[in-house]
Coordinates of C-alpha atoms and ligand atoms in Angstrom, one line a residue:
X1 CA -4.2 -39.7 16.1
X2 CA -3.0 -38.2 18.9
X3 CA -4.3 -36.2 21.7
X4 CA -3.3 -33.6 24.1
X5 CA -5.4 -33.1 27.5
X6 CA -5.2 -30.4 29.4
X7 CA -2.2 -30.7 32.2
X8 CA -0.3 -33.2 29.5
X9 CA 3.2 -32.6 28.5
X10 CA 3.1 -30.4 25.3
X11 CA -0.3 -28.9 26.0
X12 CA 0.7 -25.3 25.7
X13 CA 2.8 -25.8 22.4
X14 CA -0.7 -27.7 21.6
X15 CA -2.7 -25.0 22.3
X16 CA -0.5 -21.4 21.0
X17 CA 2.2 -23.2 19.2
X18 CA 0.5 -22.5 15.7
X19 CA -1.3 -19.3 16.4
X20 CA 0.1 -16.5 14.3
X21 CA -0.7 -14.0 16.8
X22 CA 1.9 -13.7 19.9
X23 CA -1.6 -12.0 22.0
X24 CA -2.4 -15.4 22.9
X25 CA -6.0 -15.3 24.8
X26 CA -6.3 -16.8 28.0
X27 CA -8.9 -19.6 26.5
X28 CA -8.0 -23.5 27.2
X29 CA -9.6 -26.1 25.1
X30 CA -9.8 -29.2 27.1
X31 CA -8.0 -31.1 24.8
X32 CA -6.3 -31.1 21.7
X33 CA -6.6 -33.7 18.8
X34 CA -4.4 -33.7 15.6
X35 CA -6.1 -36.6 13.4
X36 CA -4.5 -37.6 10.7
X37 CA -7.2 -38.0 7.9
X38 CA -11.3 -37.0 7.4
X39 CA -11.6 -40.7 9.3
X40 CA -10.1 -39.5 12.7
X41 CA -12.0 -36.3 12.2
X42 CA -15.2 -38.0 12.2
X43 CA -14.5 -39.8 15.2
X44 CA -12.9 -36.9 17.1
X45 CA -16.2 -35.3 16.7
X46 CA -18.3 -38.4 17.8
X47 CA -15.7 -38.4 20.8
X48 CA -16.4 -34.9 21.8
X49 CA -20.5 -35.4 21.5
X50 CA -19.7 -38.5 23.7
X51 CA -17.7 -36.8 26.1
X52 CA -20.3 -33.7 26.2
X53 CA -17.8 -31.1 24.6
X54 CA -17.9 -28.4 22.2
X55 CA -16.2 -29.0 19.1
X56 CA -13.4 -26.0 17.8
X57 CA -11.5 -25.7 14.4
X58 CA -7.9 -25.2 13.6
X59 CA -6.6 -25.1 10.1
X60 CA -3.5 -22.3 9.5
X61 CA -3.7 -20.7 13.2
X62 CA -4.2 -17.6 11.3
X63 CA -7.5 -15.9 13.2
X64 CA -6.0 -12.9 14.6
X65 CA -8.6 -13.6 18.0
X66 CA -7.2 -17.0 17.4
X67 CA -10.7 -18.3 17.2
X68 CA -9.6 -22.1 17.3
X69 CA -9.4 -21.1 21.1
X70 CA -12.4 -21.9 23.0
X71 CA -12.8 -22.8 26.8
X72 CA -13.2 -26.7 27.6
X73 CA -13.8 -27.3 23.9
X74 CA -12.1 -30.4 22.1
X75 CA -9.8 -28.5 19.7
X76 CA -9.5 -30.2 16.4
X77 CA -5.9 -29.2 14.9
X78 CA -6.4 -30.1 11.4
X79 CA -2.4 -29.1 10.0
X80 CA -1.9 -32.9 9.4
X81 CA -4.9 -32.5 6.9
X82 CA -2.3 -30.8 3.7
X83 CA -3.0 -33.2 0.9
X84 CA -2.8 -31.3 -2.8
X85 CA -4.7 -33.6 -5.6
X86 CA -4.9 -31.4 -9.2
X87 CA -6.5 -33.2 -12.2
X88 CA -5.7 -31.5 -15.0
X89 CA -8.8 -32.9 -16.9
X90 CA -11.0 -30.6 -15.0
X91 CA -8.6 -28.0 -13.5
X92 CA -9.8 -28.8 -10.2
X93 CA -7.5 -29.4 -7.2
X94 CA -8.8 -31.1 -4.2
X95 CA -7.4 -29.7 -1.0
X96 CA -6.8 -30.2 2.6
X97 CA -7.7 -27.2 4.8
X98 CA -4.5 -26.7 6.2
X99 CA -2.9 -26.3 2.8
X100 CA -1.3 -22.4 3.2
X101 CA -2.5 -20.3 0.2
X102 CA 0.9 -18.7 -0.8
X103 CA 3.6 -21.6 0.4
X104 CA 2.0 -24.5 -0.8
X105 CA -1.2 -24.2 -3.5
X106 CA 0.7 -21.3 -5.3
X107 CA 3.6 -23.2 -6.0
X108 CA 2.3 -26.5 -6.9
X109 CA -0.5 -24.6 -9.1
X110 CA 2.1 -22.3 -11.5
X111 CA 4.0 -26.1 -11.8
X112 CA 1.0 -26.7 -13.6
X113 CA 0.9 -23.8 -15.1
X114 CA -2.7 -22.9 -13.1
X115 CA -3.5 -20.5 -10.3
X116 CA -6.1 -19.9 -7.9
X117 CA -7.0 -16.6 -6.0
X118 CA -5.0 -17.7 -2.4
X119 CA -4.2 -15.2 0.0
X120 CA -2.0 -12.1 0.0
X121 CA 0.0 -14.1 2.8
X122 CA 1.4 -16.6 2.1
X123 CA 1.0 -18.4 5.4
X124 CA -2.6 -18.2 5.3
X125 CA -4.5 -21.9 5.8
X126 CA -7.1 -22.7 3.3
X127 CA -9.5 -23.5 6.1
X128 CA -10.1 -20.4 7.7
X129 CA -9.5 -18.3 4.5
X130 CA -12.1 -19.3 2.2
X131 CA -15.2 -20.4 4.8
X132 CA -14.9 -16.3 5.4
X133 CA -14.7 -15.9 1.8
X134 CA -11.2 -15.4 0.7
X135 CA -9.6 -12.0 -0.6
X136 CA -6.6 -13.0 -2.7
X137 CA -4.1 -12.2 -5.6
X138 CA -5.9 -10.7 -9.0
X139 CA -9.2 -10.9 -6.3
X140 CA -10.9 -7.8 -8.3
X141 CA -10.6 -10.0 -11.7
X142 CA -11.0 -13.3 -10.4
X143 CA -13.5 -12.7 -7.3
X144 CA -13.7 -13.6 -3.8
X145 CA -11.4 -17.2 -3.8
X146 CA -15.0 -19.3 -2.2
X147 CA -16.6 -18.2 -5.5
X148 CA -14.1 -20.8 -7.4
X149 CA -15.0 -23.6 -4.3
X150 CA -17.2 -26.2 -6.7
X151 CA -17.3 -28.5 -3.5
X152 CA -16.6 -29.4 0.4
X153 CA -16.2 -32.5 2.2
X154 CA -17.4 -32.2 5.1
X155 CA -17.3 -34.0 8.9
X156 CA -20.7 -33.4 9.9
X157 CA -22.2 -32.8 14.0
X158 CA -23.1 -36.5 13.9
X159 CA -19.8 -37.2 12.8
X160 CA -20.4 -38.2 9.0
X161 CA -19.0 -37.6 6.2
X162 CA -20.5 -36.0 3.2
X163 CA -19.9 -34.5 -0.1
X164 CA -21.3 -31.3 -0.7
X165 CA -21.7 -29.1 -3.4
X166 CA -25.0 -27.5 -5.2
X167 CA -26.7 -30.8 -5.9
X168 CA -26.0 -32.9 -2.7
X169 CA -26.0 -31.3 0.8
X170 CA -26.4 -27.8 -0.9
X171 CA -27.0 -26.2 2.2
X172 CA -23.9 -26.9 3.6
X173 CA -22.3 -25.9 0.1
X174 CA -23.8 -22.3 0.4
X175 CA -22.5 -21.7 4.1
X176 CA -19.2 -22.9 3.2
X177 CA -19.2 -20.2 1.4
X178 CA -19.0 -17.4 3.7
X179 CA -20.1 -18.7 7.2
X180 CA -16.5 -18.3 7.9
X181 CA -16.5 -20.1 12.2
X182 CA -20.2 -20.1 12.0
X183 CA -19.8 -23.2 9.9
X184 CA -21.5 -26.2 11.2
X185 CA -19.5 -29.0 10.2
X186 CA -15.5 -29.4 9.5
X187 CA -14.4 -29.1 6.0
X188 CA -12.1 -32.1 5.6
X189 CA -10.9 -31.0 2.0
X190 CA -12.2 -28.4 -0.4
X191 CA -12.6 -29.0 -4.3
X192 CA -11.4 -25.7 -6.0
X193 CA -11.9 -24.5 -9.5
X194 CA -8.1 -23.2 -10.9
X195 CA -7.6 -21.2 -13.8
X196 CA -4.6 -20.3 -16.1
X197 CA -1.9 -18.8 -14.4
X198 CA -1.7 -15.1 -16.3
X199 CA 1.5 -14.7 -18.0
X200 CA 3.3 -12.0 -16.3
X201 CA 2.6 -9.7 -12.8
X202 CA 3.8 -6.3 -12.7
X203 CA 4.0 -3.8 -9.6
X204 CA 3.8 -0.4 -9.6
X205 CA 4.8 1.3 -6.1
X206 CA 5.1 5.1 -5.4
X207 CA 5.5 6.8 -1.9
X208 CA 3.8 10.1 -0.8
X209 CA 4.1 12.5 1.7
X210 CA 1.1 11.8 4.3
X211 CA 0.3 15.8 3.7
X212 CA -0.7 14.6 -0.2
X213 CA -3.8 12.4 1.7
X214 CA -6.9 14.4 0.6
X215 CA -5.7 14.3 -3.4
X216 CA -4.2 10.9 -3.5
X217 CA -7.7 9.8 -2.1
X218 CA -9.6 12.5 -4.4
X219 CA -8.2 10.9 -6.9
X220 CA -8.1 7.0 -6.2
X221 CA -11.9 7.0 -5.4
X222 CA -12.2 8.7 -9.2
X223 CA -10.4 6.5 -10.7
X224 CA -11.5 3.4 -9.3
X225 CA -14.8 2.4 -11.7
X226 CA -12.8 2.7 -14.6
X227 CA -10.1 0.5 -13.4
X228 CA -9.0 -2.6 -15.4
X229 CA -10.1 -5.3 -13.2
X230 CA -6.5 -7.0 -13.4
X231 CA -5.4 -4.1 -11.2
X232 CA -5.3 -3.9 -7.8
X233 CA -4.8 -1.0 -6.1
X234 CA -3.8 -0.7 -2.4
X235 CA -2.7 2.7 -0.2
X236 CA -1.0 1.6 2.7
X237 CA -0.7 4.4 5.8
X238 CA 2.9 2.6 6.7
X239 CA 6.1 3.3 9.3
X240 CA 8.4 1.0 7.7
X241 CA 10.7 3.7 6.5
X242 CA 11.2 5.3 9.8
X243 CA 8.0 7.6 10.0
X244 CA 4.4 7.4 8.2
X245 CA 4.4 7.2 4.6
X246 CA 1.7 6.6 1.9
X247 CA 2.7 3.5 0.0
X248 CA 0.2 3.1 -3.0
X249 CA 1.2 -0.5 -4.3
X250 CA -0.5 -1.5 -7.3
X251 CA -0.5 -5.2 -8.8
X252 CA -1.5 -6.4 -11.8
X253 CA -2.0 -9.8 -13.7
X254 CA -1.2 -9.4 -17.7
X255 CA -1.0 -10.9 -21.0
X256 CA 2.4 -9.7 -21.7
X257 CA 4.9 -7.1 -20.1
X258 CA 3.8 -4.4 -22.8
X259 CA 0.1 -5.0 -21.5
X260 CA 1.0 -4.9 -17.6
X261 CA 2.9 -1.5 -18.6
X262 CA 0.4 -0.1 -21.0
X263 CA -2.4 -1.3 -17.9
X264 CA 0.0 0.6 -15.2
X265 CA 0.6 3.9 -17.2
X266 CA -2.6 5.3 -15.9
X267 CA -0.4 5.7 -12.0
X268 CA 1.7 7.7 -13.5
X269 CA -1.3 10.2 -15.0
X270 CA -2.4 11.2 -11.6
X271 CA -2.6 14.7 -10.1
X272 CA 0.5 13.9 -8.0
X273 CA 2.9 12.9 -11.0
X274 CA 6.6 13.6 -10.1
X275 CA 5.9 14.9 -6.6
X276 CA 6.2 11.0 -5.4
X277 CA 9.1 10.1 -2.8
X278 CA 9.8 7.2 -4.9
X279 CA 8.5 5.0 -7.4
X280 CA 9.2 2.1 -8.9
X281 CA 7.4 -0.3 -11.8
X282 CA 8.8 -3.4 -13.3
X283 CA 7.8 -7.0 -13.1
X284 CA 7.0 -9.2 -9.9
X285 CA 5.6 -12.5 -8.8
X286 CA 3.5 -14.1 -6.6
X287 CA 6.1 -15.6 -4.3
X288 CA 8.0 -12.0 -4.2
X289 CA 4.6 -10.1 -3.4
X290 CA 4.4 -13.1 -0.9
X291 CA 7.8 -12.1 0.4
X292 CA 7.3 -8.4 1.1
X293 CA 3.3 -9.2 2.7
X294 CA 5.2 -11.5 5.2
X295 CA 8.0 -8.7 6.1
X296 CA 4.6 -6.0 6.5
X297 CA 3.6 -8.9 8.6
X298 CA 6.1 -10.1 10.5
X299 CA 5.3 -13.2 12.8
X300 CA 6.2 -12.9 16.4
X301 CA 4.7 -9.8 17.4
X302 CA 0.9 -8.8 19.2
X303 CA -1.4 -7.8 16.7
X304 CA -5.2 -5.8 17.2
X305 CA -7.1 -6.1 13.9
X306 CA -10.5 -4.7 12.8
X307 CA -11.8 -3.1 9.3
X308 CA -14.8 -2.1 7.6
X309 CA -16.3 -2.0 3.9
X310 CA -17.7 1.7 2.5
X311 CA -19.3 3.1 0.1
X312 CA -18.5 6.3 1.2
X313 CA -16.3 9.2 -1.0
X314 CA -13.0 10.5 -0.6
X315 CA -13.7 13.2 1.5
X316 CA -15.6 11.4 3.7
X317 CA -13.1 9.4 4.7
X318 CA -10.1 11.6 4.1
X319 CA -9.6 13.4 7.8
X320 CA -10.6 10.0 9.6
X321 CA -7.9 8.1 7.2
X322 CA -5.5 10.9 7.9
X323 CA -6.0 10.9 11.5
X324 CA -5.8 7.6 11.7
X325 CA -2.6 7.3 9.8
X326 CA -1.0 9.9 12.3
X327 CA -1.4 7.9 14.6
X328 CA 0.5 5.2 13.6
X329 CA 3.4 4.5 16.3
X330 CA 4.8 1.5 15.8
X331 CA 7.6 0.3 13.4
X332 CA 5.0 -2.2 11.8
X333 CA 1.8 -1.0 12.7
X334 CA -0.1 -0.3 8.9
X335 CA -3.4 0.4 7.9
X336 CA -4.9 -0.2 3.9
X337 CA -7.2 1.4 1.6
X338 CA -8.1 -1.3 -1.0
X339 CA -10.2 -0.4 -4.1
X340 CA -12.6 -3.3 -4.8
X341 CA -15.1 -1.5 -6.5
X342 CA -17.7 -5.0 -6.8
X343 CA -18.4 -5.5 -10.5
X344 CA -20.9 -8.7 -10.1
X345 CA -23.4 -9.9 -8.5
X346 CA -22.3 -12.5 -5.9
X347 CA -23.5 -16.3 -6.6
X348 CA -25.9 -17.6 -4.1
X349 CA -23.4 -17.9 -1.0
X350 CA -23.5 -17.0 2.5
X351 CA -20.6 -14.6 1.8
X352 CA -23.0 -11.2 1.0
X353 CA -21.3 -8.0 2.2
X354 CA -18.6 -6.2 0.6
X355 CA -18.6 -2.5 -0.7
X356 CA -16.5 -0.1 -2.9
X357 CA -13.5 0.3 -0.8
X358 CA -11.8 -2.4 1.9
X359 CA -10.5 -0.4 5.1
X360 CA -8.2 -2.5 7.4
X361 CA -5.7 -1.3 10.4
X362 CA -3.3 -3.5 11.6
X363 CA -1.9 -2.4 15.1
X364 CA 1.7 -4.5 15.6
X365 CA 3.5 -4.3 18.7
X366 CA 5.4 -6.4 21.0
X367 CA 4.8 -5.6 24.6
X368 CA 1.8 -7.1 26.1
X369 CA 1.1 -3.9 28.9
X370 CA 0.0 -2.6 25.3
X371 CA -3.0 -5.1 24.6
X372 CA -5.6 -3.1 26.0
X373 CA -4.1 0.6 24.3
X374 CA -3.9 -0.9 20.8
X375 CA -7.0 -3.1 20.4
X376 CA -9.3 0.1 21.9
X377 CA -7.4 2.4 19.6
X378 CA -7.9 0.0 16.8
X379 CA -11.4 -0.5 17.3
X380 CA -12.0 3.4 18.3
X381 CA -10.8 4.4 14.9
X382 CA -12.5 1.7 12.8
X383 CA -15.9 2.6 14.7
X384 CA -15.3 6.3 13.0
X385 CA -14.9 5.1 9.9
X386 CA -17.6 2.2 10.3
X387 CA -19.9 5.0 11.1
X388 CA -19.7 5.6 7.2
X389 CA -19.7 1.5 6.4
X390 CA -21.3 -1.1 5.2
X391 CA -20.0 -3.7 7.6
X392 CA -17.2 -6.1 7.5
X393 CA -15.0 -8.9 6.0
X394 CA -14.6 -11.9 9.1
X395 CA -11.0 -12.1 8.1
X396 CA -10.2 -8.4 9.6
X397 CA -12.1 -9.3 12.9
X398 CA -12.1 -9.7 16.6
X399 CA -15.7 -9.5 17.6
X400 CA -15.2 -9.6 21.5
X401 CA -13.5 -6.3 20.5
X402 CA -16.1 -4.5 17.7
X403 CA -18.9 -6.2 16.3
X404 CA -20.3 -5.1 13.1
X405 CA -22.6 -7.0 10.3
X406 CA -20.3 -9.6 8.1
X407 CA -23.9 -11.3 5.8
X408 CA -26.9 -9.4 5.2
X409 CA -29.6 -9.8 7.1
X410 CA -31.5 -12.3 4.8
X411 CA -27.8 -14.3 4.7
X412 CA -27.6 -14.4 8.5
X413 CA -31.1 -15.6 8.8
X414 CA -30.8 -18.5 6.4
X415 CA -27.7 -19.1 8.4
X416 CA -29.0 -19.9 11.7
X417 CA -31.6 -21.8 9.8
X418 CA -28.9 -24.0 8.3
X419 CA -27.3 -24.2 11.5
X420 CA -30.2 -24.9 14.1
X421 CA -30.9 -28.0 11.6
X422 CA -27.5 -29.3 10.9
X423 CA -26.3 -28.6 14.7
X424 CA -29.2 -28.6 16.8
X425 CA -27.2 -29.4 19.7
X426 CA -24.4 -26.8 19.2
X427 CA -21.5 -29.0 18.7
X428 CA -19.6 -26.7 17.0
X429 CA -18.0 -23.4 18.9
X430 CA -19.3 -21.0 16.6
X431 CA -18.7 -17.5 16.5
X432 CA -16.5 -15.9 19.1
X433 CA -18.5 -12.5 20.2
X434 CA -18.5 -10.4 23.5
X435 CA -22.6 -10.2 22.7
X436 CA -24.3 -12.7 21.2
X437 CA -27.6 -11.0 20.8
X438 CA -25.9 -8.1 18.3
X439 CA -23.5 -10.7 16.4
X440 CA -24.1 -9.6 13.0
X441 CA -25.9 -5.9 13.9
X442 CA -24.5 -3.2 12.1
X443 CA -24.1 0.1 13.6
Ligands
FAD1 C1 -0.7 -12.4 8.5 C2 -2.1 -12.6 8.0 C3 -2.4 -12.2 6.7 C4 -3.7 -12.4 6.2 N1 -4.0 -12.1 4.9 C5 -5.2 -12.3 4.4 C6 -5.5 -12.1 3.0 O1 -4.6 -11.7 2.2 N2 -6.7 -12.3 2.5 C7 -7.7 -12.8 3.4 O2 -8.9 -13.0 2.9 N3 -7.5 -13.0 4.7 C8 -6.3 -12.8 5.2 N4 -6.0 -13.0 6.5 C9 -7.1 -13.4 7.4 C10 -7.2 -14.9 7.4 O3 -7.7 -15.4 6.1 C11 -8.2 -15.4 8.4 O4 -7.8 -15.1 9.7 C12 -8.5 -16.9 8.3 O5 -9.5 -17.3 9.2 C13 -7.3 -17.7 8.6 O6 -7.5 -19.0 8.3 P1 -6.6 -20.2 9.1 O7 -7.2 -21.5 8.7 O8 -5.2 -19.9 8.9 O9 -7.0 -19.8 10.6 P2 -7.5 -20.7 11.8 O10 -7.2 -19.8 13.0 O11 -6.9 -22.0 11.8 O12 -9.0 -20.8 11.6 C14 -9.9 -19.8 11.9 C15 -11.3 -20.4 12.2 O13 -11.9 -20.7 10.9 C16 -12.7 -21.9 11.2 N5 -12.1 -23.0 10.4 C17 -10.9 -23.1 9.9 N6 -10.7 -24.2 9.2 C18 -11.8 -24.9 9.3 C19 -12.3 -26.1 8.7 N7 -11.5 -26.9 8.0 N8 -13.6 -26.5 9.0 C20 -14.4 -25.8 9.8 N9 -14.0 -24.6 10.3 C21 -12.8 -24.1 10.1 C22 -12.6 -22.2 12.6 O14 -13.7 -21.6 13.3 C23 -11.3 -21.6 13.0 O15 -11.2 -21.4 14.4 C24 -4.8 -12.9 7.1 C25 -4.4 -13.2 8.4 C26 -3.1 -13.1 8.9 C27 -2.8 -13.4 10.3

């Protein structure tokens, strides 16, 4: 097990070396641990109760406000932690949080001919992704990826180990399940329910002309409660072609290619037919979806995040979308529409606020005089559209930029219930929030 103190050698690659973000906050942990099994876990937490430190979490490094972060905290980097156990008996893999979604479960899973709902990027870790729920590939058919988490093992504040899932420790199985950093404990491995890997994946991607907003919208938000749940629909506002375009790129998950065709026609019914700058349809996969989300994506820039759910209609959000979109300026910079449309009622899990459409803006930059610019005009536009919202999904957050309500109220409440008696003392970091008093307030 080794460990990094603050003024050793390697500190800094330590501390920012696996943080996706290049807007690396000014927070330093006051050490860094990378055990190498649940074992060393366990005792890195009794070390840190023993040396009177808070305890924070690393798994992929993928928190956009790099949450793993915290002042004089004892850092637990868990990337050793990667092991991938599948028992094809149960179709259940077992886990290690720093397992990435898209380069390493995918894979292993369609050798098995099995898949699992893992992130739309590939270098997502486990850890972070599905304590904050998990929005993944064929997500509208297959639900949020923590619904398909049957168990935890978790390091515990007194540093134990236990197995948790909805007959032992069921508390800690529920807030697993949604707590996202608000978990108190460290999930040492998860236990995840995989299911058949669909046959074939199709795409179907057009281009519009930013001035065709108010009907592509009109008629997305129509469309959307019909829609075969195998499709996913996504309008990205994006710059990639040199000035802002409307990118609709639509996945689905099929029996068969005449069934992912036959499921795709309906994009080519709309009220814009033929007046697209380009479309293509034809078959994809999983890692070349991966592929393009990690280009949108591109590691080694500054990134300002924030997004909100809505219920609201098209022309609601139409001229905030559109002004939004405008204002786009650079060459990455992209913001979604997703069409979720929830079809079920949740399971009993923290994880308890979504709504009809997924709004996310990504600002992507390089120089870091522009911090301050993008993060207020990220946070300035999602406040508009918030205004008209339902709250928000943790992965899409920086709460010490905008705060907004991530459970529902009874959620939160039986939260900080689970919390105050599994971490009475506070051993774990928690959520990162410029106001403490109005985490989870909406509006
Ligand atoms: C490029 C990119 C693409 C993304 N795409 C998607 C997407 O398609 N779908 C989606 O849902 N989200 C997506 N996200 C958001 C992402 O899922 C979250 O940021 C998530 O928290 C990242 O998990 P991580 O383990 O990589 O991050 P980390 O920064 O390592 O972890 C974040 C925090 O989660 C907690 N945590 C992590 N692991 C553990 C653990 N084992 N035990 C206890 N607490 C833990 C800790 O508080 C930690 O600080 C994306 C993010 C990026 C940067």
């Amino acid at each position: 097990m080794s460990l990094i103190r603050r003024g050793d050698d390697g500190y800094e690659a330590a501390r920012t070396g696996r943080i996706f973000n290049d807007r690396h906050p000014q927070r330093y942990p006051a050490a860094i641990l990378r055990p190498a099994d649940a074992d060393q876990v366990a005792a890195g937490v009794r070390r840190a109760r023993a040396e009177n430190l808070t305890v924070s979490v690393r798994s992929g490094g993928h928190s956009w406000a790099a949450w793993s972060l915290r002042d004089d905290a004892l850092l637990i980097d868990l990337e050793r932690l990667n092991r991938l156990d599948y028992d094809p008996a149960t179709g259940v893999v077992i886990a290690g949080p720093a397992v990435r979604g898209g380069l390493d479960l995918a894979p292993f899973l369609a050798e098995r001919g099995r898949a699992f709902p893992g992130g739309h990027c590939p270098e997502v870790g486990l850890g972070g992704y599905l304590l904050q729920g998990g929005q993944g590939w064929n997500g509208r058919r297959m639900g949020w990826a923590c619904e398909s988490v049957v168990a935890v093992d978790v390091v515990t504040a007194d540093g134990e180990q236990v197995h948790a899932d909805s007959e032992q420790h069921s508390d800690l199985y529920w807030a697993a399940r949604g707590a996202g950093p608000g978990f108190p404990g460290i999930v040492t491995a998860f236990h995840l329910q995989t299911y058949e890997a669909p046959a074939v994946m199709w795409h179907d991607t057009r281009t519009f002309h930013p001035d065709d907003a108010a009907v592509l919208l009109g008629w997305l938000h129509d469309l959307l409660p019909g829609l075969d749940r195998r499709i996913e629909p996504v309008l990205a506002a994006t710059r990639l072609p040199g000035e802002t375009t409307l990118l609709l790129h639509t996945t689905v998950m099929a029996g068969s290619d005449d069934e992912a065709a036959t499921l795709l026609r309906v994009f080519g019914d709309g009220p814009l037919a033929g007046k697209e700058l380009s479309r293509v349809t034809g078959p994809t996969s999983i890692a070349r979806e991966c592929v393009a989300q990690a280009e949108q994506s591109p590691e080694g820039y500054r990134y300002a995040v924030d997004c909100t759910w809505t219920d609201a209609p098209a022309d609601v959000l139409e001229p905030l979308l559109s002004r939004l979109w405008r204002e786009l300026d650079t060459e990455h910079s992209f913001a979604i529409w997703y069409g979720w449309a929830p079809d079920h009622e949740l399971p009993d899990m923290a994880f308890s606020v979504q709504g009809n459409v997924y709004l996310a803006t990504y600002a992507i930059y390089a120089d870091p005089a522009d911090d301050e610019k993008y993060r207020t005009w990220v946070h300035e536009r999602t406040a508009d559209l918030a205004r008209h919202g339902t709250g928000v999904y943790l992965g899409d957050t920086d709460f010490t930029g905008r705060q907004d309500r991530f459970l529902s109220d009874e959620h939160y409440r039986r939260l900080e219930e689970i919390r105050a008696h599994r971490d009475p003392a506070g051993v774990f970091a928690s959520y990162l929030t410029a106001d403490r008093e109005r985490l989870n307030v909406h509006g």
